[in-house]
């Protein structure tokens, strides 16, 4: 089954062994080749044979169980049916038999239509029917519990009406990894003081008198935290990528981008004018192959050597829950003299014993990564992003990045929130509190992943990744899953095509240090109940070995 | 016997063969050879150069990439200025630079909302309820009630059906343009549009036709050319969307776009309008609705108005407004909307409160206009300086009327002006650009910004200082210092 993900089947032997060992859910109709879904992980032994870096691989376990054949076929059929019905209804609408509730452009008869009809076909006929699963408004802080505002629709998703009621649910949807979204006790007072002193905005760019002393403080704190020489901060995470990448590479350069990179990285790459080549997700062989070809063959047509080659990866991939195979990427980058751009949006704060991201998780030297990028939106409960690296790089960005010149500098209260939370993680204020949260998150991650594995769900990703995608596959089931969970008091996020490949619709849980064992148990029970109802316990793989090891008690 | 006819055939064949003329036989033989050759020869393939692994190793070893970042000297003027003028405290009506309070004529806080206690109070209330970050994109529990409130308020205020919020001003227009305009579509863009809109044009991959800044004749010329082009290929014209990309008040020049003339062209040539109002929202018009209100143009005829909340609203973020048909589309295809965390709630609340204050107290807009006119009047007659900008614009560019051939030299002169002005208590700043990235790089200038909060005395005082500083710097230059750094050094 072509899932588009790196098919490095290095672990066939091991999987077979494991399948035989624990034949749970194992149907004889399927041969081992099909059930071999452990593409990247569990290969401590096979990869361990190579001398270098055997240690990190021992602890590097990722799961990507392949989509079962019958499920894939049923999913395609589901989509086909929806598209068919969509066409029928479009036909009825066209002849006025069914009332067309979509908006139309008024008095623009002679204009070229703003959208092509087929562009909105999917939105109109598929997305609209399950629209209530997204953009759910909340009336509280995005902490461990949220107050969801109830909405009703009387016309199948065309319009919503607020009922005025709120529903308190557990929040497994926000990227509140370290639980800093709720900030009252820890940094609320500092942020309030800063708001009173500086106001909310700055109305100026860094180079045009919008550079405040707390911005300077934040820049150097970020550099200290990550262990780099310098850093620069930007008020929006998305813009950190899209506005700074063009200052780094240009025409005549090559960008090697992981196929699952975030939209902001793709947009940033496009704006650079460099050539972009995409390699298979986390597939080191493909990456090396493409690197080698690029260096040897140079630019297409002219065959001049590339000016620079930039490898762009993410630390934790937010839709897959996988980790970049950073030690291998670093050694490849060194071998081929490429530069490495690491986006730690979902990993900074959340990964590593000190919360410094995947670099910390793998115990690497931050100087080996040329450009360390990350955001403050997630673990720090704030907003914005940073780029950290050598002094030379940061000096260049300060002088030449789009964000330093053309847009407003960071809001002072947001800046203070980051300073306070980062100091806490570093142990400068509230010693132990930061460490406790990091450990709690790690424990929660393992506990929750273990629970889902044991219940027979297919989940993706690294065992230490706080992003936990649970595969549901069918588009109708993602809506039902979301609604049923919400009804039972669990707020999760679901995603389907086009955010995921067409047959890999999924729900996603984001764990947080603000969850406790009791909440996790409750959440697991709800998922179990809904999973039974929806019949989505698809896993045919044995429960991974690590789950049988006893977890230490929760560090609460 | 059955064989006889066959042998007869064979006999005929042989007879025929023997009787055939020689040239015929040779011809047939040649044909046979040709067929055989076609049959057996391989199809043509250019020989691919295959490098051996060893050669590849050598190439990999040999290749030397350029350094990741060019070496910017520590004393780069922009960096130096940034570090030197790091602000302590709020960038409000006055700014504290290195312990000295200066009248602020640099930052774009037109209505003086920074330091407004009512806004701060509301923001702190929101801080206590919602925390700081929203921890998610709008789709995934990042939609707070305050975002919806602000969107409603904006739509109501602008008298449009719907508004959509972005969490950062720059990204707003840069995402909005590519949401509609795709490869093959045509953007007619003013050469003076800001950098964010330029990036939006690039990201859309559409064909961009630049018309000279505010030059309607040139625009019409381009439209006519396009019309001819369309007639040649009506099939393509039927699917080619066309848009104008213009600004209300141009940030780079301080002048107002001739909207009525553009509306005429729009109707005549069936082009939709993207109007960027970051500098004119909360500035122009009786209630601050911007350039449409200023000219009395119905906002329904403008497809989309885009503005940042980072100037007159003194917050962070931006919004687009228009009909539901147009704006709703961005909720699924505005890159900066879908894939980014939503605005921090307290920031949204601050913008909401600022809107409320402006709506309840439109006098501040009158005051702002008076102040702008006062500054314009006062600044007119400095020798060697050209003032650019409409008298209604709070953004005023002061350029050197005789620019040197070397841009850096002019910039140095302007930095000297900034240095001196700040030391005398007026904070001003030269407008900053990325010299190599702009479509059309504006001349170096000091960009003054006017706030409604300034009193007449403050304006007069700061204008006197700016004038005096310009005179002394410019006379110093012509007297033979040649724009050197000595006087600046002497000062600092």
PDB file of C-alpha atoms in Angstrom, chain B residues 278-393:
ATOM      1  CA  UNK B 278      -3.058  49.736   6.874  1.00  0.00           C
ATOM      2  CA  UNK B 279      -2.172  53.414   6.928  1.00  0.00           C
ATOM      3  CA  UNK B 280      -5.658  54.766   6.245  1.00  0.00           C
ATOM      4  CA  UNK B 281      -7.830  52.590   8.516  1.00  0.00           C
ATOM      5  CA  UNK B 282      -8.612  54.656  11.599  1.00  0.00           C
ATOM      6  CA  UNK B 283      -7.255  57.742   9.860  1.00  0.00           C
ATOM      7  CA  UNK B 284      -9.235  58.784   6.804  1.00  0.00           C
ATOM      8  CA  UNK B 285     -12.981  59.388   6.637  1.00  0.00           C
ATOM      9  CA  UNK B 286     -15.329  60.949   9.145  1.00  0.00           C
ATOM     10  CA  UNK B 287     -15.518  57.797  11.259  1.00  0.00           C
ATOM     11  CA  UNK B 288     -12.140  56.338  10.313  1.00  0.00           C
ATOM     12  CA  UNK B 289     -13.337  53.707   7.851  1.00  0.00           C
ATOM     13  CA  UNK B 290     -10.559  54.628   5.507  1.00  0.00           C
ATOM     14  CA  UNK B 291     -10.193  55.732   1.962  1.00  0.00           C
ATOM     15  CA  UNK B 292     -13.611  54.484   0.789  1.00  0.00           C
ATOM     16  CA  UNK B 293     -15.327  56.727   3.306  1.00  0.00           C
ATOM     17  CA  UNK B 294     -12.953  59.552   2.461  1.00  0.00           C
ATOM     18  CA  UNK B 295     -13.997  59.518  -1.191  1.00  0.00           C
ATOM     19  CA  UNK B 296     -17.577  58.486  -0.544  1.00  0.00           C
ATOM     20  CA  UNK B 297     -17.108  55.278  -2.490  1.00  0.00           C
ATOM     21  CA  UNK B 298     -19.403  52.444  -1.476  1.00  0.00           C
ATOM     22  CA  UNK B 299     -17.366  49.725   0.177  1.00  0.00           C
ATOM     23  CA  UNK B 300     -19.582  47.141  -1.530  1.00  0.00           C
ATOM     24  CA  UNK B 301     -17.862  48.006  -4.772  1.00  0.00           C
ATOM     25  CA  UNK B 302     -14.455  47.218  -3.371  1.00  0.00           C
ATOM     26  CA  UNK B 303     -14.066  43.450  -3.278  1.00  0.00           C
ATOM     27  CA  UNK B 304     -11.692  43.289  -0.365  1.00  0.00           C
ATOM     28  CA  UNK B 305     -10.255  45.751   2.104  1.00  0.00           C
ATOM     29  CA  UNK B 306      -7.186  44.600   3.998  1.00  0.00           C
ATOM     30  CA  UNK B 307      -5.708  46.426   6.951  1.00  0.00           C
ATOM     31  CA  UNK B 308      -3.301  45.891   9.769  1.00  0.00           C
ATOM     32  CA  UNK B 309      -4.277  46.451  13.391  1.00  0.00           C
ATOM     33  CA  UNK B 310      -0.706  47.365  14.196  1.00  0.00           C
ATOM     34  CA  UNK B 311      -0.893  51.060  13.367  1.00  0.00           C
ATOM     35  CA  UNK B 312      -3.868  53.108  14.458  1.00  0.00           C
ATOM     36  CA  UNK B 313      -5.264  50.281  16.596  1.00  0.00           C
ATOM     37  CA  UNK B 314      -1.952  49.850  18.413  1.00  0.00           C
ATOM     38  CA  UNK B 315      -2.335  46.088  18.674  1.00  0.00           C
ATOM     39  CA  UNK B 316      -0.958  43.115  16.725  1.00  0.00           C
ATOM     40  CA  UNK B 317      -2.677  41.459  13.796  1.00  0.00           C
ATOM     41  CA  UNK B 318      -4.612  42.322  10.693  1.00  0.00           C
ATOM     42  CA  UNK B 319      -7.951  41.721   9.027  1.00  0.00           C
ATOM     43  CA  UNK B 320      -9.672  41.491   5.660  1.00  0.00           C
ATOM     44  CA  UNK B 321     -13.280  42.446   5.103  1.00  0.00           C
ATOM     45  CA  UNK B 322     -15.780  42.165   2.287  1.00  0.00           C
ATOM     46  CA  UNK B 323     -18.724  40.023   1.327  1.00  0.00           C
ATOM     47  CA  UNK B 324     -19.196  36.598   2.867  1.00  0.00           C
ATOM     48  CA  UNK B 325     -18.710  35.076  -0.560  1.00  0.00           C
ATOM     49  CA  UNK B 326     -15.215  36.480  -0.771  1.00  0.00           C
ATOM     50  CA  UNK B 327     -13.977  36.479   2.805  1.00  0.00           C
ATOM     51  CA  UNK B 328     -15.169  32.989   3.783  1.00  0.00           C
ATOM     52  CA  UNK B 329     -12.918  31.527   1.124  1.00  0.00           C
ATOM     53  CA  UNK B 330      -9.873  32.552   3.152  1.00  0.00           C
ATOM     54  CA  UNK B 331     -10.953  30.461   6.103  1.00  0.00           C
ATOM     55  CA  UNK B 332      -9.833  27.433   4.159  1.00  0.00           C
ATOM     56  CA  UNK B 333      -7.289  28.892   1.787  1.00  0.00           C
ATOM     57  CA  UNK B 334      -5.641  31.794   3.581  1.00  0.00           C
ATOM     58  CA  UNK B 335      -2.290  30.234   4.433  1.00  0.00           C
ATOM     59  CA  UNK B 336      -1.532  32.593   7.298  1.00  0.00           C
ATOM     60  CA  UNK B 337      -5.008  31.994   8.709  1.00  0.00           C
ATOM     61  CA  UNK B 338      -5.247  28.217   8.542  1.00  0.00           C
ATOM     62  CA  UNK B 339      -1.722  27.270   9.451  1.00  0.00           C
ATOM     63  CA  UNK B 340      -0.927  29.733  12.164  1.00  0.00           C
ATOM     64  CA  UNK B 341      -1.892  30.029  15.783  1.00  0.00           C
ATOM     65  CA  UNK B 342      -4.612  32.569  16.332  1.00  0.00           C
ATOM     66  CA  UNK B 343      -4.029  35.981  17.800  1.00  0.00           C
ATOM     67  CA  UNK B 344      -3.389  36.034  21.553  1.00  0.00           C
ATOM     68  CA  UNK B 345      -6.817  36.814  23.062  1.00  0.00           C
ATOM     69  CA  UNK B 346      -5.555  39.769  25.074  1.00  0.00           C
ATOM     70  CA  UNK B 347      -4.208  41.346  21.902  1.00  0.00           C
ATOM     71  CA  UNK B 348      -7.577  40.864  20.194  1.00  0.00           C
ATOM     72  CA  UNK B 349      -9.308  42.423  23.172  1.00  0.00           C
ATOM     73  CA  UNK B 350      -6.959  45.400  23.040  1.00  0.00           C
ATOM     74  CA  UNK B 351      -7.794  45.944  19.376  1.00  0.00           C
ATOM     75  CA  UNK B 352     -11.489  45.573  20.130  1.00  0.00           C
ATOM     76  CA  UNK B 353     -11.307  48.164  22.883  1.00  0.00           C
ATOM     77  CA  UNK B 354      -9.335  50.536  20.674  1.00  0.00           C
ATOM     78  CA  UNK B 355     -12.048  50.247  18.023  1.00  0.00           C
ATOM     79  CA  UNK B 356     -14.675  50.992  20.613  1.00  0.00           C
ATOM     80  CA  UNK B 357     -12.813  54.082  21.821  1.00  0.00           C
ATOM     81  CA  UNK B 358     -12.447  55.339  18.278  1.00  0.00           C
ATOM     82  CA  UNK B 359     -16.121  54.735  17.495  1.00  0.00           C
ATOM     83  CA  UNK B 360     -17.286  56.484  20.641  1.00  0.00           C
ATOM     84  CA  UNK B 361     -14.974  59.388  20.211  1.00  0.00           C
ATOM     85  CA  UNK B 362     -14.563  60.364  16.565  1.00  0.00           C
ATOM     86  CA  UNK B 363     -13.173  63.704  17.680  1.00  0.00           C
ATOM     87  CA  UNK B 364      -9.779  62.069  17.848  1.00  0.00           C
ATOM     88  CA  UNK B 365      -9.920  61.639  14.079  1.00  0.00           C
ATOM     89  CA  UNK B 366     -10.588  65.324  13.624  1.00  0.00           C
ATOM     90  CA  UNK B 367      -7.720  66.086  15.942  1.00  0.00           C
ATOM     91  CA  UNK B 368      -5.461  63.788  13.992  1.00  0.00           C
ATOM     92  CA  UNK B 369      -6.369  65.537  10.759  1.00  0.00           C
ATOM     93  CA  UNK B 370      -5.668  68.926  12.293  1.00  0.00           C
ATOM     94  CA  UNK B 371      -2.342  67.726  13.547  1.00  0.00           C
ATOM     95  CA  UNK B 372      -1.405  66.326  10.154  1.00  0.00           C
ATOM     96  CA  UNK B 373      -2.228  69.580   8.467  1.00  0.00           C
ATOM     97  CA  UNK B 374      -0.303  71.513  11.094  1.00  0.00           C
ATOM     98  CA  UNK B 375       2.785  69.387  10.604  1.00  0.00           C
ATOM     99  CA  UNK B 376       2.537  69.720   6.845  1.00  0.00           C
ATOM    100  CA  UNK B 377       2.269  73.452   7.044  1.00  0.00           C
ATOM    101  CA  UNK B 378       5.175  73.741   9.435  1.00  0.00           C
ATOM    102  CA  UNK B 379       7.551  71.404   7.651  1.00  0.00           C
ATOM    103  CA  UNK B 380       7.132  72.821   4.150  1.00  0.00           C
ATOM    104  CA  UNK B 381       9.955  75.276   3.883  1.00  0.00           C
ATOM    105  CA  UNK B 382      13.182  73.535   4.755  1.00  0.00           C
ATOM    106  CA  UNK B 383      15.768  74.210   2.129  1.00  0.00           C
ATOM    107  CA  UNK B 384      17.137  71.067   0.565  1.00  0.00           C
ATOM    108  CA  UNK B 385      14.281  68.911   1.792  1.00  0.00           C
ATOM    109  CA  UNK B 386      11.316  67.765  -0.203  1.00  0.00           C
ATOM    110  CA  UNK B 387       8.155  66.850   1.666  1.00  0.00           C
ATOM    111  CA  UNK B 388       6.127  63.987   0.255  1.00  0.00           C
ATOM    112  CA  UNK B 389       2.647  63.111   1.287  1.00  0.00           C
ATOM    113  CA  UNK B 390      -0.888  64.371   1.312  1.00  0.00           C
ATOM    114  CA  UNK B 391      -1.760  66.956   3.982  1.00  0.00           C
ATOM    115  CA  UNK B 392      -4.292  64.438   5.319  1.00  0.00           C
ATOM    116  CA  UNK B 393      -1.748  61.704   5.747  1.00  0.00           C
TER     117      UNK B 393
END
